[in-house]
Each structure stands twice: as C-alpha cells, then as structure tokens.
Short mmCIF file of C-alpha atoms in Angstrom, two decimals:
data_model
loop_
_atom_site.label_atom_id
_atom_site.label_comp_id
_atom_site.label_asym_id
_atom_site.label_seq_id
_atom_site.Cartn_x
_atom_site.Cartn_y
_atom_site.Cartn_z
CA UNK T 104 -0.54 -0.10 -0.05
CA UNK T 105 2.97 2.39 0.42
CA UNK T 106 4.76 1.67 -1.97
CA UNK T 107 1.73 2.30 -4.25
CA UNK T 108 0.93 5.71 -2.68
CA UNK T 109 4.77 6.76 -2.99
CA UNK T 110 4.00 5.64 -7.40
CA UNK T 111 0.98 8.06 -7.20
CA UNK T 112 3.17 10.85 -5.63
CA UNK T 113 6.08 10.55 -7.42
CA UNK T 114 3.78 10.54 -10.80
CA UNK T 115 2.33 14.16 -9.25
CA UNK T 116 5.62 15.25 -8.82
CA UNK T 117 6.92 13.84 -12.40
CA UNK T 118 4.02 15.50 -13.92
CA UNK T 119 4.79 19.10 -12.62
CA UNK T 120 8.78 18.89 -12.77
CA UNK T 121 9.00 16.83 -16.08
CA UNK T 122 6.44 19.19 -18.35
CA UNK T 123 6.34 22.86 -16.16
CA UNK T 124 4.96 24.16 -19.50
CA UNK T 125 2.74 21.84 -20.42
CA UNK T 126 -0.92 22.82 -22.81
CA UNK T 127 -3.61 20.80 -21.93
CA UNK T 128 -4.84 20.99 -25.23
CA UNK T 129 -8.09 19.22 -24.14
CA UNK T 130 -8.31 22.86 -21.81
CA UNK T 131 -7.93 25.27 -25.18
CA UNK T 132 -10.32 23.55 -27.35
CA UNK T 133 -13.34 23.34 -24.01
CA UNK T 134 -12.24 27.52 -23.60
CA UNK T 135 -12.96 28.08 -27.47
CA UNK T 136 -16.10 26.21 -27.43
CA UNK T 137 -17.46 27.85 -23.83
CA UNK T 138 -16.76 30.97 -25.41
CA UNK T 139 -18.86 30.37 -28.79
CA UNK T 140 -21.34 28.79 -26.33
CA UNK T 141 -21.77 32.33 -24.36
CA UNK T 142 -21.35 34.26 -28.03
CA UNK T 143 -24.52 32.34 -29.43
CA UNK T 144 -26.37 32.76 -25.94
CA UNK T 145 -26.18 36.20 -26.66
CA UNK T 146 -26.72 36.52 -30.45
CA UNK T 147 -29.96 35.23 -29.77
CA UNK T 148 -30.03 36.47 -26.63
CA UNK T 149 -34.01 38.13 -26.08
CA UNK T 150 -34.73 41.35 -28.17
CA UNK T 151 -38.09 43.20 -28.56
CA UNK T 152 -37.50 43.49 -32.28
CA UNK T 153 -35.76 40.16 -33.29
CA UNK T 154 -37.93 37.07 -34.29
CA UNK T 155 -36.42 34.32 -31.88
CA UNK T 156 -37.38 30.75 -32.61
CA UNK T 157 -34.74 29.96 -29.50
CA UNK T 158 -35.85 32.39 -27.02
CA UNK T 159 -36.14 29.59 -24.88
CA UNK T 160 -33.29 27.42 -25.58
CA UNK T 161 -30.32 29.24 -22.47
CA UNK T 162 -28.06 26.45 -22.69
CA UNK T 163 -24.99 28.64 -23.81
CA UNK T 164 -24.79 30.91 -21.12
CA UNK T 165 -23.31 27.68 -19.13
CA UNK T 166 -20.37 27.65 -21.18
CA UNK T 167 -19.34 30.50 -17.77
CA UNK T 168 -19.88 26.97 -16.12
CA UNK T 169 -17.17 25.49 -18.05
CA UNK T 170 -14.46 28.44 -18.12
CA UNK T 171 -15.04 28.39 -13.68
CA UNK T 172 -14.28 24.65 -13.66
CA UNK T 173 -11.56 25.38 -16.38
CA UNK T 174 -9.72 28.13 -14.56
CA UNK T 175 -9.45 25.62 -10.95
CA UNK T 176 -8.31 22.94 -13.43
CA UNK T 177 -5.42 25.48 -14.45
CA UNK T 178 -4.72 26.97 -10.85
CA UNK T 179 -3.72 23.61 -9.58
CA UNK T 180 -2.00 22.15 -12.69
CA UNK T 181 0.08 25.80 -13.51
CA UNK T 182 -0.18 27.70 -10.34
CA UNK T 183 0.41 25.47 -7.11
CA UNK T 184 3.85 25.62 -6.28
CA UNK T 185 4.43 29.54 -7.02
CA UNK T 186 4.92 31.92 -4.87
CA UNK T 187 2.14 34.50 -3.93
CA UNK T 188 3.46 37.52 -5.64
CA UNK T 189 4.20 35.44 -8.85
CA UNK T 190 0.52 34.47 -8.81
CA UNK T 191 -0.83 37.47 -8.70
CA UNK T 192 1.28 39.17 -10.40
CA UNK T 193 0.78 36.83 -13.44
CA UNK T 194 -3.01 36.80 -12.87
CA UNK T 195 -3.02 40.74 -13.41
CA UNK T 196 -1.25 41.13 -16.17
CA UNK T 197 -3.27 37.85 -17.85
CA UNK T 198 -6.83 39.50 -17.52
CA UNK T 199 -7.37 43.50 -15.27
CA UNK T 200 -5.38 45.43 -18.50
CA UNK T 201 -7.58 43.92 -20.98
CA UNK T 202 -10.72 44.06 -19.23
CA UNK T 203 -9.59 47.43 -17.95
CA UNK T 204 -9.18 49.00 -22.00
CA UNK T 205 -12.29 47.34 -23.19
CA UNK T 206 -14.20 48.40 -20.05
CA UNK T 207 -13.40 51.75 -20.93
CA UNK T 208 -13.77 51.20 -24.59
CA UNK T 209 -17.68 50.06 -23.97
CA UNK T 210 -18.49 52.82 -22.09
CA UNK T 211 -17.22 55.66 -24.78
CA UNK T 212 -19.58 53.65 -26.81
CA UNK T 213 -22.78 53.46 -24.53
CA UNK T 214 -22.42 57.66 -24.39
CA UNK T 215 -21.54 58.11 -27.69
CA UNK T 216 -24.78 56.21 -28.95
CA UNK T 217 -26.94 57.18 -26.33
CA UNK T 218 -25.92 60.41 -25.40
CA UNK T 219 -26.02 59.32 -21.41
CA UNK T 220 -23.22 59.76 -19.44
CA UNK T 221 -22.13 57.44 -16.94
CA UNK T 222 -21.64 56.76 -13.36
CA UNK T 223 -17.90 57.56 -12.58
CA UNK T 224 -18.55 55.23 -8.55
CA UNK T 225 -19.41 52.36 -10.87
CA UNK T 226 -16.50 52.73 -13.39
CA UNK T 227 -14.70 52.71 -10.28
CA UNK T 228 -16.05 49.63 -8.87
CA UNK T 229 -16.51 47.94 -12.57
CA UNK T 230 -12.43 48.07 -12.99
CA UNK T 231 -11.66 47.07 -9.64
CA UNK T 232 -13.71 44.05 -9.62
CA UNK T 233 -16.17 45.19 -6.67
CA UNK T 234 -19.53 43.29 -7.71
CA UNK T 235 -22.44 45.77 -7.15
CA UNK T 236 -26.41 45.98 -8.22
CA UNK T 237 -26.14 47.60 -11.65
CA UNK T 238 -29.28 50.22 -11.75
CA UNK T 239 -29.01 50.21 -15.93
CA UNK T 240 -29.68 46.31 -16.09
CA UNK T 241 -32.46 45.88 -13.76
CA UNK T 242 -30.57 45.85 -10.69
CA UNK T 243 -28.51 42.83 -11.95
CA UNK T 244 -24.76 42.25 -10.44
CA UNK T 245 -23.20 43.50 -13.45
CA UNK T 246 -19.90 45.58 -14.30
CA UNK T 247 -20.06 48.35 -17.07
CA UNK T 248 -18.80 45.44 -19.66
CA UNK T 249 -21.86 43.18 -18.54
CA UNK T 250 -19.08 40.16 -19.46
CA UNK T 251 -17.03 41.12 -16.61
CA UNK T 252 -19.43 39.51 -14.42
CA UNK T 253 -17.65 36.66 -13.96
CA UNK T 254 -13.90 37.88 -13.19
CA UNK T 255 -16.12 39.12 -10.21
CA UNK T 256 -16.00 35.19 -9.60
CA UNK T 257 -12.35 34.84 -10.82
CA UNK T 258 -10.76 37.29 -9.15
CA UNK T 259 -11.88 36.83 -5.59
CA UNK T 260 -11.05 33.08 -6.35
CA UNK T 261 -7.53 34.46 -7.58
CA UNK T 262 -7.19 36.15 -3.97
CA UNK T 263 -8.02 32.99 -2.02
CA UNK T 264 -5.96 31.00 -4.12
CA UNK T 265 -2.74 32.84 -3.76
CA UNK T 266 -3.43 33.23 -0.10
CA UNK T 267 -3.58 29.42 -0.14
CA UNK T 268 -0.18 29.47 -1.39
CA UNK T 269 1.11 30.95 1.77
CA UNK T 270 0.10 27.75 3.68
CA UNK T 271 1.24 25.74 0.10
CA UNK T 272 -1.95 23.86 0.78
CA UNK T 273 -4.01 25.49 -1.85
CA UNK T 274 -6.41 22.54 -2.78
CA UNK T 275 -7.62 21.80 0.97
CA UNK T 276 -7.92 26.00 1.51
CA UNK T 277 -10.37 26.24 -1.05
CA UNK T 278 -11.91 22.98 -0.15
CA UNK T 279 -12.37 24.38 3.68
CA UNK T 280 -13.24 28.12 2.66
CA UNK T 281 -15.69 27.89 -0.49
CA UNK T 282 -18.10 25.38 0.69
CA UNK T 283 -18.58 26.97 4.31
CA UNK T 284 -19.04 30.77 2.56
CA UNK T 285 -21.86 29.12 0.03
CA UNK T 286 -23.14 27.48 3.79
CA UNK T 287 -23.25 30.89 5.38
CA UNK T 288 -24.60 32.32 2.20
CA UNK T 289 -27.57 29.69 2.27
CA UNK T 290 -28.21 30.29 5.90
CA UNK T 291 -27.90 33.81 5.76
CA UNK T 292 -29.15 35.40 3.26
CA UNK T 293 -28.72 39.19 2.53
CA UNK T 294 -29.63 41.74 -0.03
CA UNK T 295 -25.63 43.24 -0.37
CA UNK T 296 -23.81 42.21 -3.91
CA UNK T 297 -20.50 41.64 -2.29
CA UNK T 298 -22.29 38.91 0.23
CA UNK T 299 -24.45 37.15 -2.96
CA UNK T 300 -20.81 37.03 -5.03
CA UNK T 301 -18.76 35.86 -2.03
CA UNK T 302 -20.95 33.25 -1.20
CA UNK T 303 -22.27 31.94 -4.31
CA UNK T 304 -22.55 28.31 -5.17
CA UNK T 305 -21.13 29.34 -8.59
CA UNK T 306 -17.18 29.13 -6.87
CA UNK T 307 -17.69 25.40 -5.92
CA UNK T 308 -16.92 25.00 -9.77
CA UNK T 309 -13.51 26.65 -9.06
CA UNK T 310 -13.39 24.37 -5.77
CA UNK T 311 -14.29 21.42 -8.39
CA UNK T 312 -11.96 22.00 -10.86
CA UNK T 313 -8.82 22.22 -8.56
CA UNK T 314 -10.26 18.57 -7.69
CA UNK T 315 -10.17 17.23 -11.13
CA UNK T 316 -6.42 19.66 -11.39
CA UNK T 317 -5.18 17.11 -8.63
CA UNK T 318 -7.21 13.75 -10.08
CA UNK T 319 -5.34 14.22 -13.10
CA UNK T 320 -2.19 14.10 -11.66
CA UNK T 321 -2.60 11.08 -10.06
CA UNK T 322 -5.14 9.18 -11.44
CA UNK T 323 -5.09 8.11 -14.89
CA UNK T 324 -7.62 9.92 -16.89
CA UNK T 325 -7.95 7.55 -19.96
CA UNK T 326 -11.24 6.19 -18.97
CA UNK T 327 -12.89 8.58 -18.21
CA UNK T 328 -13.63 9.86 -21.89
CA UNK T 329 -17.18 8.61 -22.00
CA UNK T 330 -17.73 11.82 -19.44
CA UNK T 331 -17.58 14.28 -22.27
CA UNK T 332 -20.94 12.97 -24.44
CA UNK T 333 -22.58 13.07 -21.17
CA UNK T 334 -21.83 16.37 -19.68
CA UNK T 335 -22.28 18.00 -23.22
CA UNK T 336 -26.01 16.44 -23.34
CA UNK T 337 -26.64 17.17 -20.02
CA UNK T 338 -25.70 20.56 -20.16
CA UNK T 339 -27.58 21.22 -23.59
CA UNK T 340 -30.57 20.07 -22.10
CA UNK T 341 -29.74 21.58 -18.88
CA UNK T 342 -33.60 23.92 -19.72
CA UNK T 343 -35.59 21.67 -20.12
CA UNK T 344 -34.89 20.48 -16.48
CA UNK T 345 -35.90 22.11 -13.51
CA UNK T 346 -33.03 21.47 -11.25
CA UNK T 347 -30.75 23.78 -9.37
CA UNK T 348 -28.36 24.90 -10.91
CA UNK T 349 -24.81 23.19 -9.04
CA UNK T 350 -27.01 20.04 -8.88
CA UNK T 351 -26.85 19.46 -12.38
CA UNK T 352 -25.31 22.35 -14.69
CA UNK T 353 -22.39 22.41 -12.61
CA UNK T 354 -21.57 19.08 -12.58
CA UNK T 355 -22.03 18.72 -16.31
CA UNK T 356 -19.37 21.34 -16.63
CA UNK T 357 -17.02 19.13 -14.36
CA UNK T 358 -18.46 15.91 -16.73
CA UNK T 359 -17.47 17.96 -19.59
CA UNK T 360 -13.84 18.83 -18.32
CA UNK T 361 -12.79 15.58 -17.17
CA UNK T 362 -14.01 14.00 -20.40
CA UNK T 363 -12.00 16.21 -22.33
CA UNK T 364 -9.06 15.59 -20.46
CA UNK T 365 -9.71 11.82 -20.98
CA UNK T 366 -9.88 11.90 -24.62
CA UNK T 367 -6.37 13.76 -24.70
CA UNK T 368 -4.90 11.23 -21.69
CA UNK T 369 -5.70 8.66 -23.80
CA UNK T 370 -4.67 9.98 -27.03
CA UNK T 371 -6.89 10.18 -29.31
CA UNK T 372 -7.84 14.20 -29.20
CA UNK T 373 -7.46 15.36 -33.07
CA UNK T 374 -5.08 18.02 -33.63
CA UNK T 375 -7.44 21.31 -34.62
CA UNK T 376 -5.50 24.72 -35.07
CA UNK T 377 -8.78 26.27 -35.50
CA UNK T 378 -9.63 25.49 -32.03
CA UNK T 379 -6.51 25.87 -30.32
CA UNK T 380 -6.49 29.45 -31.93
CA UNK T 381 -10.46 30.06 -30.58
CA UNK T 382 -8.81 29.13 -27.37
CA UNK T 383 -5.89 31.27 -27.68
CA UNK T 384 -8.36 33.89 -28.51
CA UNK T 385 -10.98 33.38 -25.84
CA UNK T 386 -11.00 35.67 -23.12
CA UNK T 387 -10.50 38.36 -25.74
CA UNK T 388 -13.92 37.21 -27.55
CA UNK T 389 -15.22 36.99 -24.50
CA UNK T 390 -14.77 40.75 -23.69
CA UNK T 391 -15.89 42.16 -27.05
CA UNK T 392 -18.69 40.35 -27.90
CA UNK T 393 -21.27 41.46 -26.42
CA UNK T 394 -20.54 45.27 -27.38
CA UNK T 395 -20.15 43.76 -30.95
CA UNK T 396 -23.35 42.01 -30.91
CA UNK T 397 -24.87 44.87 -29.73
CA UNK T 398 -23.80 47.17 -32.31
CA UNK T 399 -24.72 44.80 -34.83
CA UNK T 400 -28.04 44.79 -33.40
CA UNK T 401 -28.30 48.81 -33.61
CA UNK T 402 -27.64 48.01 -37.27
CA UNK T 403 -30.51 45.24 -38.39
CA UNK T 404 -33.13 47.31 -36.84
CA UNK T 405 -32.91 49.51 -39.35
CA UNK T 406 -32.89 47.37 -42.43
CA UNK T 407 -36.46 45.91 -42.12
CA UNK T 408 -35.68 41.95 -41.80
CA UNK T 409 -38.22 39.66 -40.28
CA UNK T 410 -38.83 36.19 -39.81
CA UNK T 411 -36.53 33.66 -39.47
CA UNK T 412 -34.42 35.84 -42.39
CA UNK T 413 -33.79 38.03 -39.80
CA UNK T 414 -32.92 35.90 -36.86
CA UNK T 415 -30.39 33.56 -39.34
CA UNK T 416 -28.41 36.46 -40.80
CA UNK T 417 -28.42 38.87 -37.39
CA UNK T 418 -26.96 35.23 -35.52
CA UNK T 419 -24.38 34.75 -38.84
CA UNK T 420 -23.13 38.02 -38.93
CA UNK T 421 -22.96 39.77 -35.48
CA UNK T 422 -20.87 35.96 -34.48
CA UNK T 423 -18.74 35.71 -36.95
CA UNK T 424 -18.20 40.20 -36.42
CA UNK T 425 -17.51 38.86 -33.23
CA UNK T 426 -14.52 35.89 -33.82
CA UNK T 427 -13.02 38.81 -36.27
CA UNK T 428 -12.43 40.69 -33.46
CA UNK T 429 -12.05 38.87 -31.07
CA UNK T 430 -8.99 37.12 -32.74
CA UNK T 431 -7.97 40.66 -33.52
CA UNK T 432 -8.14 41.72 -30.48
CA UNK T 433 -5.62 39.06 -29.51
CA UNK T 434 -3.57 39.00 -32.21
CA UNK T 435 -3.16 42.94 -31.94
CA UNK T 436 -3.94 43.77 -28.05
CA UNK T 437 -3.92 41.11 -25.83
CA UNK T 438 -0.67 39.44 -26.81
CA UNK T 439 1.42 42.70 -27.10
CA UNK T 440 0.09 43.69 -23.56
CA UNK T 441 1.16 40.74 -22.33
CA UNK T 442 4.58 40.78 -23.69
CA UNK T 443 5.20 44.03 -22.97
CA UNK T 444 4.21 43.62 -19.15
CA UNK T 445 6.89 40.33 -18.67
CA UNK T 446 8.98 42.48 -20.59
CA UNK T 447 8.20 45.57 -17.61
CA UNK T 448 7.72 43.69 -14.26
CA UNK T 449 10.23 41.01 -14.51
CA UNK T 450 10.85 41.45 -10.62
CA UNK T 451 7.40 40.64 -9.76
CA UNK T 452 7.03 38.43 -12.39
CA UNK T 453 10.17 35.79 -11.24
CA UNK T 454 9.63 35.67 -7.24
#
C-alpha cells in the first residue's frame, strides 16, 4: 500500500517537473467552445425587435460554468507551486489590462450611442472587480462591461488561491473556505452584492476544477472520455429540467472537463488548429463580443428584415464579426500587452 502511494506521489511530482510548460490541448479546445457558447447565447438573446425561435434555449450561458471549472483546474496544474507575488502578478497581467481597456471602450461607445453619462463610482467598482447592483441592468450584479461579471468571481477565487499558496496547501484551504462561504450564504441570505457573489454556489465550480487538477496528476484519466458526451448532453438539455444550478449544470460542466481530459489522456484527441486558435483568443472574444453584438443589433434594426431571415442573418453576422474582433483583439492587443507586461515587470514575475 505504501509503495502504491509513493508511486502515485512520484507521478504527481513528475507531471510538474517534467512538463512545467505543458499545455492541455483539450482545455484550450474547451475554452474556445465555452466562449462560442456564450457568444451564441448573447446573439440569440431576447430583443423586442428580433424574431427569435430560440429565445427559450439559454444553455449557451453555461459556457461560463465550463470556464469556472477550467480556471480551478489550471490554477492547480500550473500555479500550485508559485509564490504569492508571482501568482498575483501573472493573474493581474492576464486579465486586468485588457478588461480595463474593453470597459473604457464599452463606456465610450455607450455614451456616444445614447448621449447618456455614466456613474464614475460604478466605473471604479467595475475596474476594481467590486460587485454592485447595476441600475442600468435592472439591478443585476453586473459591471459596466457586462461579461465582466464572471471576473468578479475569478478575482475572488484568485485572491483566495493566492493566500492558500502561503501555506502551500491550496487544495485544502480552498475546499475548506468555499463550501463554508456557500453554506453561510444559504443560511444567512442578504441583499448585498458582495455577499451574494462571495457566497454564491458558483464558487464551488472553481473548487471542483481544483479537484480535477489534483486527480489528473494522480490518476489515469484515459477511461474518463465517456464523461464528455454525457456532460455535453446534460449541459445542452439543462433548460428542459427544473433542477438547481449546482446539482445539474455544475456537475455537467465538471463532466465535460473530465471527459475532454480523458480523451486527451487516451491519445485520441485530434489536432485542430482552428480550435487551438479559438482557445488562445477565448478571453478576448469573451470580452469584445457583447458590445459587438449590440452594435450589430443597432444596424440590423434598420434593415427592415423579419422572420427567420432576420434571425439567421443577424446571428451569422454578429457571431462572425465577434469572432473577427476577438481574433484581432487577441493578435494585436492582448498578446502585445502580455509581452509588454512580462518585459516591464520582470521582478514581480520572477518572485
């Protein structure tokens, strides 16, 4: 028994030491697929002027759940041995500058289009990833750049994970704290934006991703591929069942990630350059698609189209333009920004 445990531990250490820069191709594919699900969801989102035969089908929104599980997985396999300074610096460089730039552009477009002003306090809250009830969106907990609501969860998870690095037990601390916070949120509900985000059951998806990261460093996933189609069917059929989010959608997202890793672990994952590019550009696509779809909607309303032709043409064009904008943003803004930050902050990045 002791020998088996030592063998498993050596495999967990070996993955990290032998492949420190390893890229999980299946995770890149899932990033791209999750981003496309969200884009398609918003392209068919409810609009009073849009003929929409798929208004009822909101499963695309659950691409976010896949993102959250992936985030937890990546933190474990790629960052569990980093120092807290290096971890925070890398996470900041990865998400903050591009998000800030896209927020400023979205606010500027809104002001130019409507002639309305904006709340400076809400701008500060948005760029600081502080949850707040946004009166512009019926009081939902959304920042000025709406897709940024997920980053409020991400940043909270990063803060907790970074603190867990201080005791070198990220898996243990996260699994102690997040379930406790979710339980407190359930027992003591409050009409407070910070409390609702920081005690949301969605946080458990990050914890589940961490657990998947630990598991794949210890166990053989090659027989887990069957979870991929099961998870996909469960996720896409989620709107047909009135079940709690975490018990169904969260589990489906975990199954998709486990299954995709299983396909890769079995050596049966094909090499798709387009999906790799889509995964690389997924963050840019996720941030830029909402204002792009809004701008396409403004134009489409003036064309006088109706019925299925209106819907199909709008979805195709808005998704196509979003993809082009996402790839362009990744190529000419996100990547140069990351290179510049890595070059100008070498001390933080190396600590």
